[in-house]
PDB file of C-alpha atoms and ligand atoms in Angstrom:
ATOM      1  CA  MET A 182      -0.026   0.372  -0.011  1.00  0.00           C
ATOM      2  CA  LYS A 183       1.529   3.748  -0.587  1.00  0.00           C
ATOM      3  CA  LEU A 184       0.257   5.793   1.873  1.00  0.00           C
ATOM      4  CA  LEU A 185       0.700   9.408   2.380  1.00  0.00           C
ATOM      5  CA  ARG A 186      -0.244  12.838   4.083  1.00  0.00           C
ATOM      6  CA  TYR A 187      -1.404  15.389   1.984  1.00  0.00           C
ATOM      7  CA  GLY A 188      -2.833  18.856   2.023  1.00  0.00           C
ATOM      8  CA  GLN A 189      -1.124  22.288   3.137  1.00  0.00           C
ATOM      9  CA  PRO A 190       1.670  21.881   5.772  1.00  0.00           C
ATOM     10  CA  GLY A 191       0.177  21.268   9.127  1.00  0.00           C
ATOM     11  CA  GLN A 192      -3.485  20.217   7.518  1.00  0.00           C
ATOM     12  CA  GLU A 193      -2.695  16.983   5.945  1.00  0.00           C
ATOM     13  CA  LYS A 194      -4.485  14.102   5.314  1.00  0.00           C
ATOM     14  CA  VAL A 195      -4.099  10.637   5.129  1.00  0.00           C
ATOM     15  CA  GLY A 196      -4.505   9.386   1.838  1.00  0.00           C
ATOM     16  CA  ALA A 197      -3.532   6.228  -0.619  1.00  0.00           C
ATOM     17  CA  ILE A 198      -2.313   5.960  -3.738  1.00  0.00           C
ATOM     18  CA  ASP A 199      -4.743   3.369  -5.461  1.00  0.00           C
ATOM     19  CA  SER A 200      -4.081   0.636  -8.189  1.00  0.00           C
ATOM     20  CA  ASP A 201      -4.626   3.500 -10.543  1.00  0.00           C
ATOM     21  CA  GLY A 202      -1.934   5.944  -9.777  1.00  0.00           C
ATOM     22  CA  GLN A 203      -5.059   7.994  -8.505  1.00  0.00           C
ATOM     23  CA  LEU A 204      -5.009   9.516  -4.994  1.00  0.00           C
ATOM     24  CA  ARG A 205      -7.948   8.386  -2.287  1.00  0.00           C
ATOM     25  CA  ASP A 206      -9.094   9.639   1.202  1.00  0.00           C
ATOM     26  CA  LEU A 207      -8.546   7.563   4.061  1.00  0.00           C
ATOM     27  CA  SER A 208      -9.322  10.591   6.743  1.00  0.00           C
ATOM     28  CA  LEU A 209     -12.330   9.456   7.711  1.00  0.00           C
ATOM     29  CA  LEU A 210     -10.818   5.761   8.714  1.00  0.00           C
ATOM     30  CA  VAL A 211      -7.593   7.279   9.835  1.00  0.00           C
ATOM     31  CA  PRO A 212      -7.236  10.634  11.667  1.00  0.00           C
ATOM     32  CA  ASP A 213      -3.466  10.858  10.723  1.00  0.00           C
ATOM     33  CA  LEU A 214      -0.496   8.158   9.961  1.00  0.00           C
ATOM     34  CA  THR A 215       0.589   8.564  13.190  1.00  0.00           C
ATOM     35  CA  PRO A 216       3.609   5.637  14.829  1.00  0.00           C
ATOM     36  CA  GLU A 217       0.278   3.462  16.707  1.00  0.00           C
ATOM     37  CA  TRP A 218      -0.900   3.199  12.596  1.00  0.00           C
ATOM     38  CA  LEU A 219       2.282   1.462  11.612  1.00  0.00           C
ATOM     39  CA  ALA A 220       2.228  -1.469  13.502  1.00  0.00           C
ATOM     40  CA  PRO A 221       1.857  -4.888  11.902  1.00  0.00           C
ATOM     41  CA  ALA A 222      -2.292  -5.133  13.091  1.00  0.00           C
ATOM     42  CA  ARG A 223      -3.309  -1.561  11.885  1.00  0.00           C
ATOM     43  CA  LEU A 224      -1.237  -2.176   8.355  1.00  0.00           C
ATOM     44  CA  GLN A 225      -2.799  -5.360   7.759  1.00  0.00           C
ATOM     45  CA  ALA A 226      -6.202  -3.557   8.218  1.00  0.00           C
ATOM     46  CA  LEU A 227      -5.232  -0.634   5.957  1.00  0.00           C
ATOM     47  CA  ALA A 228      -4.451  -3.276   3.388  1.00  0.00           C
ATOM     48  CA  ALA A 229      -8.105  -4.358   3.693  1.00  0.00           C
ATOM     49  CA  ILE A 230      -9.766  -1.047   2.692  1.00  0.00           C
ATOM     50  CA  ARG A 231     -11.142  -1.209  -1.011  1.00  0.00           C
ATOM     51  CA  LEU A 232      -9.395   2.104  -1.933  1.00  0.00           C
ATOM     52  CA  ASP A 233     -12.025   2.056  -5.338  1.00  0.00           C
ATOM     53  CA  ARG A 234     -14.644   2.733  -2.571  1.00  0.00           C
ATOM     54  CA  MET A 235     -13.316   5.394  -0.213  1.00  0.00           C
ATOM     55  CA  PRO A 236     -13.809   9.145  -2.005  1.00  0.00           C
ATOM     56  CA  LEU A 237     -11.119  10.097  -4.446  1.00  0.00           C
ATOM     57  CA  VAL A 238      -9.325  13.379  -4.316  1.00  0.00           C
ATOM     58  CA  GLU A 239      -9.222  15.338  -7.927  1.00  0.00           C
ATOM     59  CA  GLY A 240      -6.816  17.780  -8.603  1.00  0.00           C
ATOM     60  CA  LYS A 241      -3.248  18.687  -7.984  1.00  0.00           C
ATOM     61  CA  GLN A 242      -2.193  18.125  -4.296  1.00  0.00           C
ATOM     62  CA  ARG A 243       0.809  19.163  -2.202  1.00  0.00           C
ATOM     63  CA  PHE A 244       2.364  15.961  -0.176  1.00  0.00           C
ATOM     64  CA  GLY A 245       3.345  15.972   3.119  1.00  0.00           C
ATOM     65  CA  VAL A 246       6.020  13.482   5.004  1.00  0.00           C
ATOM     66  CA  PRO A 247       4.017  10.868   4.685  1.00  0.00           C
ATOM     67  CA  VAL A 248       4.134   9.615   8.187  1.00  0.00           C
ATOM     68  CA  ALA A 249       3.211  12.276  11.880  1.00  0.00           C
ATOM     69  CA  GLY A 250       4.684  12.287  15.166  1.00  0.00           C
ATOM     70  CA  VAL A 251       8.068  11.798  13.882  1.00  0.00           C
ATOM     71  CA  ARG A 252      10.306  10.624  16.781  1.00  0.00           C
ATOM     72  CA  GLN A 253      13.744  10.076  15.156  1.00  0.00           C
ATOM     73  CA  PHE A 254      15.799  11.260  11.929  1.00  0.00           C
ATOM     74  CA  VAL A 255      18.646   8.926  11.857  1.00  0.00           C
ATOM     75  CA  CYS A 256      20.835   9.260   8.833  1.00  0.00           C
ATOM     76  CA  ILE A 257      24.227   6.262   7.413  1.00  0.00           C
ATOM     77  CA  GLY A 258      26.805   8.016   5.742  1.00  0.00           C
ATOM     78  CA  LEU A 259      29.120   6.821   3.345  1.00  0.00           C
ATOM     79  CA  ASN A 260      27.220   3.725   2.579  1.00  0.00           C
ATOM     80  CA  TYR A 261      28.614   3.474  -0.930  1.00  0.00           C
ATOM     81  CA  ARG A 262      31.661   2.565  -2.005  1.00  0.00           C
ATOM     82  CA  LYS A 263      31.911   5.197  -4.536  1.00  0.00           C
ATOM     83  CA  HIS A 264      30.525   7.957  -2.797  1.00  0.00           C
ATOM     84  CA  ALA A 265      33.234   7.525   0.384  1.00  0.00           C
ATOM     85  CA  GLU A 266      35.777   7.787  -2.580  1.00  0.00           C
ATOM     86  CA  GLU A 267      34.698  10.509  -4.133  1.00  0.00           C
ATOM     87  CA  SER A 268      33.949  12.287  -0.798  1.00  0.00           C
ATOM     88  CA  GLY A 269      37.398  11.774  -0.002  1.00  0.00           C
ATOM     89  CA  LEU A 270      36.647   9.945   2.824  1.00  0.00           C
ATOM     90  CA  PRO A 271      37.847   6.344   3.974  1.00  0.00           C
ATOM     91  CA  ILE A 272      35.585   2.923   3.386  1.00  0.00           C
ATOM     92  CA  PRO A 273      33.829   2.643   7.030  1.00  0.00           C
ATOM     93  CA  GLN A 274      33.876  -0.138   8.663  1.00  0.00           C
ATOM     94  CA  GLU A 275      31.239  -0.002  10.532  1.00  0.00           C
ATOM     95  CA  PRO A 276      28.213   2.159   9.680  1.00  0.00           C
ATOM     96  CA  VAL A 277      28.560   5.955  10.021  1.00  0.00           C
ATOM     97  CA  VAL A 278      26.004   7.274  12.197  1.00  0.00           C
ATOM     98  CA  PHE A 279      24.698  10.230  12.558  1.00  0.00           C
ATOM     99  CA  THR A 280      21.434  12.630  12.591  1.00  0.00           C
ATOM    100  CA  LYS A 281      19.237  15.426  11.369  1.00  0.00           C
ATOM    101  CA  ALA A 282      17.037  17.252  12.812  1.00  0.00           C
ATOM    102  CA  LEU A 283      13.189  16.860  12.905  1.00  0.00           C
ATOM    103  CA  THR A 284      12.545  20.551  11.691  1.00  0.00           C
ATOM    104  CA  SER A 285      14.389  19.831   8.561  1.00  0.00           C
ATOM    105  CA  LEU A 286      11.631  17.701   7.432  1.00  0.00           C
ATOM    106  CA  SER A 287       9.720  18.705   4.280  1.00  0.00           C
ATOM    107  CA  GLY A 288       6.706  17.489   1.748  1.00  0.00           C
ATOM    108  CA  ALA A 289       8.473  15.597  -1.513  1.00  0.00           C
ATOM    109  CA  ASP A 290       7.943  18.598  -3.653  1.00  0.00           C
ATOM    110  CA  ASP A 291       7.945  21.591  -1.451  1.00  0.00           C
ATOM    111  CA  ASP A 292      10.929  23.827  -1.863  1.00  0.00           C
ATOM    112  CA  ILE A 293      14.418  23.465  -0.751  1.00  0.00           C
ATOM    113  CA  VAL A 294      15.449  26.979   0.749  1.00  0.00           C
ATOM    114  CA  LEU A 295      18.967  28.023   0.605  1.00  0.00           C
ATOM    115  CA  ALA A 296      20.200  28.399   4.468  1.00  0.00           C
ATOM    116  CA  PRO A 297      20.855  31.962   4.682  1.00  0.00           C
ATOM    117  CA  GLY A 298      24.614  32.619   3.400  1.00  0.00           C
ATOM    118  CA  SER A 299      24.831  29.132   2.118  1.00  0.00           C
ATOM    119  CA  GLU A 300      27.080  28.824  -0.992  1.00  0.00           C
ATOM    120  CA  GLU A 301      27.786  24.651  -0.932  1.00  0.00           C
ATOM    121  CA  THR A 302      24.217  23.371  -0.758  1.00  0.00           C
ATOM    122  CA  ASP A 303      24.115  19.622  -2.865  1.00  0.00           C
ATOM    123  CA  TRP A 304      21.961  17.061  -3.061  1.00  0.00           C
ATOM    124  CA  GLU A 305      21.834  13.279  -1.936  1.00  0.00           C
ATOM    125  CA  ILE A 306      19.403  10.825  -3.016  1.00  0.00           C
ATOM    126  CA  GLU A 307      18.336   8.207  -0.525  1.00  0.00           C
ATOM    127  CA  LEU A 308      16.106   4.808   0.379  1.00  0.00           C
ATOM    128  CA  GLY A 309      14.572   5.799   3.754  1.00  0.00           C
ATOM    129  CA  PHE A 310      13.155   3.453   5.754  1.00  0.00           C
ATOM    130  CA  VAL A 311      10.153   3.652   8.730  1.00  0.00           C
ATOM    131  CA  ILE A 312      10.399   1.516  11.925  1.00  0.00           C
ATOM    132  CA  GLY A 313       6.884   0.180  12.773  1.00  0.00           C
ATOM    133  CA  THR A 314       7.707  -1.358  15.432  1.00  0.00           C
ATOM    134  CA  THR A 315      10.394  -1.421  18.300  1.00  0.00           C
ATOM    135  CA  ALA A 316      13.719  -2.831  17.712  1.00  0.00           C
ATOM    136  CA  ARG A 317      16.371  -3.153  20.380  1.00  0.00           C
ATOM    137  CA  ASN A 318      18.946  -5.528  19.963  1.00  0.00           C
ATOM    138  CA  VAL A 319      17.247  -6.798  17.006  1.00  0.00           C
ATOM    139  CA  LYS A 320      19.142  -9.716  15.133  1.00  0.00           C
ATOM    140  CA  VAL A 321      19.974  -9.201  11.649  1.00  0.00           C
ATOM    141  CA  GLU A 322      17.336 -12.209  10.444  1.00  0.00           C
ATOM    142  CA  ASP A 323      14.389 -10.534  12.429  1.00  0.00           C
ATOM    143  CA  ALA A 324      15.595  -7.199  11.307  1.00  0.00           C
ATOM    144  CA  LEU A 325      13.110  -6.187   8.823  1.00  0.00           C
ATOM    145  CA  ALA A 326      10.016  -7.460  10.623  1.00  0.00           C
ATOM    146  CA  HIS A 327      10.770  -4.011  12.283  1.00  0.00           C
ATOM    147  CA  VAL A 328      10.081  -2.098   9.162  1.00  0.00           C
ATOM    148  CA  ALA A 329       6.913  -0.516   8.330  1.00  0.00           C
ATOM    149  CA  GLY A 330       7.806   0.507   5.155  1.00  0.00           C
ATOM    150  CA  TYR A 331       9.894   2.159   2.442  1.00  0.00           C
ATOM    151  CA  CYS A 332      10.577   5.936   1.139  1.00  0.00           C
ATOM    152  CA  LEU A 333      11.930   8.350  -1.247  1.00  0.00           C
ATOM    153  CA  ALA A 334      14.614  10.838   0.733  1.00  0.00           C
ATOM    154  CA  ASN A 335      17.210  13.828  -0.144  1.00  0.00           C
ATOM    155  CA  ASP A 336      19.603  14.451   2.456  1.00  0.00           C
ATOM    156  CA  VAL A 337      20.114  17.894   1.188  1.00  0.00           C
ATOM    157  CA  SER A 338      24.125  18.985   3.007  1.00  0.00           C
ATOM    158  CA  GLU A 339      25.162  22.606   3.205  1.00  0.00           C
ATOM    159  CA  ARG A 340      28.925  20.844   2.938  1.00  0.00           C
ATOM    160  CA  ASN A 341      30.394  24.025   4.108  1.00  0.00           C
ATOM    161  CA  TRP A 342      28.837  23.774   7.422  1.00  0.00           C
ATOM    162  CA  GLN A 343      28.633  19.808   7.286  1.00  0.00           C
ATOM    163  CA  LEU A 344      32.476  20.075   7.541  1.00  0.00           C
ATOM    164  CA  LYS A 345      34.485  22.622   7.408  1.00  0.00           C
ATOM    165  CA  ARG A 346      32.315  24.040  10.697  1.00  0.00           C
ATOM    166  CA  ASN A 347      33.970  21.443  13.492  1.00  0.00           C
ATOM    167  CA  GLY A 348      31.850  18.924  14.878  1.00  0.00           C
ATOM    168  CA  GLN A 349      29.457  16.764  13.760  1.00  0.00           C
ATOM    169  CA  TRP A 350      27.592  16.491  10.229  1.00  0.00           C
ATOM    170  CA  GLY A 351      24.593  17.498  11.283  1.00  0.00           C
ATOM    171  CA  LYS A 352      25.094  20.934  11.340  1.00  0.00           C
ATOM    172  CA  GLY A 353      25.371  21.083   8.158  1.00  0.00           C
ATOM    173  CA  LYS A 354      21.767  18.761   7.504  1.00  0.00           C
ATOM    174  CA  SER A 355      19.194  20.283   9.767  1.00  0.00           C
ATOM    175  CA  PHE A 356      17.808  23.517   8.437  1.00  0.00           C
ATOM    176  CA  ASP A 357      14.677  23.977   7.584  1.00  0.00           C
ATOM    177  CA  THR A 358      13.244  22.179   5.013  1.00  0.00           C
ATOM    178  CA  TYR A 359      16.785  19.744   3.943  1.00  0.00           C
ATOM    179  CA  GLY A 360      15.178  16.792   4.726  1.00  0.00           C
ATOM    180  CA  PRO A 361      12.241  15.782   1.798  1.00  0.00           C
ATOM    181  CA  ILE A 362      10.299  12.658   2.124  1.00  0.00           C
ATOM    182  CA  GLY A 363       7.862  10.584   0.397  1.00  0.00           C
ATOM    183  CA  PRO A 364       5.455  11.475  -1.618  1.00  0.00           C
ATOM    184  CA  TRP A 365       4.644   8.029  -0.010  1.00  0.00           C
ATOM    185  CA  LEU A 366       5.444   5.270   2.602  1.00  0.00           C
ATOM    186  CA  ALA A 367       5.608   1.914   0.820  1.00  0.00           C
ATOM    187  CA  THR A 368       4.430  -0.409   2.976  1.00  0.00           C
ATOM    188  CA  ALA A 369       7.134  -3.258   3.199  1.00  0.00           C
ATOM    189  CA  ASP A 370       5.273  -5.894   1.559  1.00  0.00           C
ATOM    190  CA  GLU A 371       5.423  -3.798  -1.842  1.00  0.00           C
ATOM    191  CA  ILE A 372       8.902  -3.656  -1.567  1.00  0.00           C
ATOM    192  CA  ARG A 373       9.930  -7.137  -2.471  1.00  0.00           C
ATOM    193  CA  ASP A 374      13.360  -6.817  -2.167  1.00  0.00           C
ATOM    194  CA  PRO A 375      14.620  -3.089  -0.515  1.00  0.00           C
ATOM    195  CA  GLN A 376      18.198  -4.210  -1.838  1.00  0.00           C
ATOM    196  CA  ALA A 377      16.906  -4.365  -5.525  1.00  0.00           C
ATOM    197  CA  LEU A 378      16.079  -0.705  -6.470  1.00  0.00           C
ATOM    198  CA  GLN A 379      16.967   1.873  -9.133  1.00  0.00           C
ATOM    199  CA  MET A 380      17.521   5.610  -8.080  1.00  0.00           C
ATOM    200  CA  GLU A 381      18.336   8.712 -10.081  1.00  0.00           C
ATOM    201  CA  LEU A 382      18.613  12.084  -9.213  1.00  0.00           C
ATOM    202  CA  ARG A 383      19.081  14.877 -11.953  1.00  0.00           C
ATOM    203  CA  VAL A 384      19.604  18.382 -11.392  1.00  0.00           C
ATOM    204  CA  ASN A 385      18.409  20.355 -13.912  1.00  0.00           C
ATOM    205  CA  GLY A 386      17.219  17.735 -15.931  1.00  0.00           C
ATOM    206  CA  ASP A 387      21.013  16.346 -15.953  1.00  0.00           C
ATOM    207  CA  VAL A 388      21.222  12.872 -14.355  1.00  0.00           C
ATOM    208  CA  LYS A 389      23.723  13.238 -11.347  1.00  0.00           C
ATOM    209  CA  GLN A 390      22.916  10.222  -9.462  1.00  0.00           C
ATOM    210  CA  ALA A 391      21.723   6.803 -10.963  1.00  0.00           C
ATOM    211  CA  SER A 392      22.677   3.864  -8.925  1.00  0.00           C
ATOM    212  CA  ASN A 393      20.991   1.046  -7.502  1.00  0.00           C
ATOM    213  CA  THR A 394      20.348  -0.111  -3.452  1.00  0.00           C
ATOM    214  CA  ALA A 395      21.987  -3.200  -4.572  1.00  0.00           C
ATOM    215  CA  ASP A 396      25.323  -1.099  -3.925  1.00  0.00           C
ATOM    216  CA  MET A 397      24.630  -0.151  -0.578  1.00  0.00           C
ATOM    217  CA  ILE A 398      27.643  -1.454   1.710  1.00  0.00           C
ATOM    218  CA  PHE A 399      25.300  -2.164   4.505  1.00  0.00           C
ATOM    219  CA  SER A 400      21.920  -3.278   3.771  1.00  0.00           C
ATOM    220  CA  VAL A 401      18.233  -1.996   5.277  1.00  0.00           C
ATOM    221  CA  ALA A 402      18.895  -5.245   7.721  1.00  0.00           C
ATOM    222  CA  GLU A 403      22.276  -4.575   8.625  1.00  0.00           C
ATOM    223  CA  LEU A 404      21.600  -1.464   9.227  1.00  0.00           C
ATOM    224  CA  VAL A 405      18.551  -1.245  11.469  1.00  0.00           C
ATOM    225  CA  SER A 406      20.600  -4.376  13.454  1.00  0.00           C
ATOM    226  CA  TYR A 407      23.100  -2.315  14.095  1.00  0.00           C
ATOM    227  CA  LEU A 408      21.233   1.154  15.099  1.00  0.00           C
ATOM    228  CA  SER A 409      19.079  -1.101  17.150  1.00  0.00           C
ATOM    229  CA  ARG A 410      22.387  -1.816  19.256  1.00  0.00           C
ATOM    230  CA  PHE A 411      23.256   1.911  20.292  1.00  0.00           C
ATOM    231  CA  MET A 412      19.953   2.944  20.478  1.00  0.00           C
ATOM    232  CA  THR A 413      15.798   1.865  20.531  1.00  0.00           C
ATOM    233  CA  LEU A 414      14.155   2.537  17.572  1.00  0.00           C
ATOM    234  CA  LEU A 415      10.800   3.624  17.615  1.00  0.00           C
ATOM    235  CA  PRO A 416       7.452   3.161  15.557  1.00  0.00           C
ATOM    236  CA  GLY A 417       7.722   6.409  13.732  1.00  0.00           C
ATOM    237  CA  ASP A 418      11.384   6.481  13.405  1.00  0.00           C
ATOM    238  CA  ILE A 419      12.722   7.669   9.728  1.00  0.00           C
ATOM    239  CA  VAL A 420      16.090   5.842   9.096  1.00  0.00           C
ATOM    240  CA  ILE A 421      18.084   6.871   5.513  1.00  0.00           C
ATOM    241  CA  THR A 422      20.703   4.591   4.214  1.00  0.00           C
ATOM    242  CA  GLY A 423      23.218   6.927   2.503  1.00  0.00           C
ATOM    243  CA  THR A 424      23.616   8.401  -1.117  1.00  0.00           C
ATOM    244  CA  PRO A 425      25.800   6.705  -4.063  1.00  0.00           C
ATOM    245  CA  ALA A 426      28.174   8.707  -5.770  1.00  0.00           C
ATOM    246  CA  GLY A 427      27.464  11.617  -8.021  1.00  0.00           C
ATOM    247  CA  VAL A 428      26.692  14.537  -5.540  1.00  0.00           C
ATOM    248  CA  GLY A 429      28.376  18.062  -6.295  1.00  0.00           C
ATOM    249  CA  LEU A 430      31.211  18.440  -3.596  1.00  0.00           C
ATOM    250  CA  GLY A 431      32.808  14.946  -5.546  1.00  0.00           C
ATOM    251  CA  MET A 432      32.248  16.971  -9.043  1.00  0.00           C
ATOM    252  CA  LYS A 433      35.535  18.751 -10.462  1.00  0.00           C
ATOM    253  CA  PRO A 434      35.155  21.215  -9.887  1.00  0.00           C
ATOM    254  CA  PRO A 435      32.310  21.311  -7.073  1.00  0.00           C
ATOM    255  CA  GLN A 436      28.828  21.599  -8.123  1.00  0.00           C
ATOM    256  CA  PHE A 437      26.659  23.374  -5.377  1.00  0.00           C
ATOM    257  CA  LEU A 438      22.488  23.972  -5.669  1.00  0.00           C
ATOM    258  CA  ARG A 439      21.441  27.805  -6.835  1.00  0.00           C
ATOM    259  CA  LYS A 440      18.402  29.824  -6.425  1.00  0.00           C
ATOM    260  CA  GLY A 441      16.354  28.810  -9.314  1.00  0.00           C
ATOM    261  CA  ASP A 442      17.516  24.683  -9.533  1.00  0.00           C
ATOM    262  CA  VAL A 443      15.131  22.172  -9.845  1.00  0.00           C
ATOM    263  CA  VAL A 444      16.002  18.723  -8.685  1.00  0.00           C
ATOM    264  CA  THR A 445      14.494  15.429  -9.593  1.00  0.00           C
ATOM    265  CA  LEU A 446      14.278  12.505  -7.757  1.00  0.00           C
ATOM    266  CA  SER A 447      12.905   8.857  -7.906  1.00  0.00           C
ATOM    267  CA  ILE A 448      13.511   5.569  -6.674  1.00  0.00           C
ATOM    268  CA  ASP A 449      11.817   2.112  -7.878  1.00  0.00           C
ATOM    269  CA  GLY A 450       8.356   2.261  -6.091  1.00  0.00           C
ATOM    270  CA  LEU A 451       8.716   4.906  -4.386  1.00  0.00           C
ATOM    271  CA  GLY A 452       7.703   8.074  -6.922  1.00  0.00           C
ATOM    272  CA  THR A 453       9.350  11.014  -7.336  1.00  0.00           C
ATOM    273  CA  GLN A 454       9.983  13.937  -5.893  1.00  0.00           C
ATOM    274  CA  THR A 455      10.627  17.232  -7.284  1.00  0.00           C
ATOM    275  CA  GLN A 456      12.334  20.464  -5.588  1.00  0.00           C
ATOM    276  CA  ARG A 457      12.946  23.761  -6.252  1.00  0.00           C
ATOM    277  CA  VAL A 458      15.542  25.901  -4.795  1.00  0.00           C
ATOM    278  CA  VAL A 459      14.550  29.033  -3.606  1.00  0.00           C
TER     279      VAL A 459
HETATM  280 ZN1   ZN B  61      23.008  11.300   3.252  1.00  0.00          ZN
END
């Protein structure tokens, strides 16, 4: 099922994409996609809904962050070999973990508002997943059972402040609008293999990143298990799994986002995002 939240910021209603690609309103059944709705039993109940009997939503809609009440926004760095190489950083022996501020979360097609004074804002297409059940010290083989679903993410990053302002990466990654997620949460049953998804990001129509989640160093299952040894993962937590090669920082000379640029990204089964840089 492709679950989403549509409408103006702060007033989103719950919807789903039906088999014809049309938006259906679920707000009479689901007040909001809060963490308790991500439990397996609730998701099974939602999957039983006859979408063709739910109200059709017509006209262009804004898509908000597909889940509400997110409690952590956890990120994995350098999870693709060629990206670690282009960044001039060693291939990690263990996952690199950092966080983005929750206030950076934004809708799939919302504008990227350049942070004041930013000269080095960069793009990063990533596979995201959302936790459905509490995960604490889980084994790799049990890990995927804790994933409610998958989503597309852009880990927008200010490189100067990420890398040259001392301390941890979150500083360059936490500005408002630097965390587009969506348009929808594809429940785990929709994604047969999270390690076989084609991904592509373009800036002004030019392909910058083209890869496949098969190239990830640490798989989704390994990441859930690994993170759960260091922190308790709660329903509604969003984890993004690292970006492949082709970021602006790795270009010679480096390229960064400027006002008026348009970023388009997509992953198999997870939809497309289009962001204007303002
Ligand atoms: Zn990233």
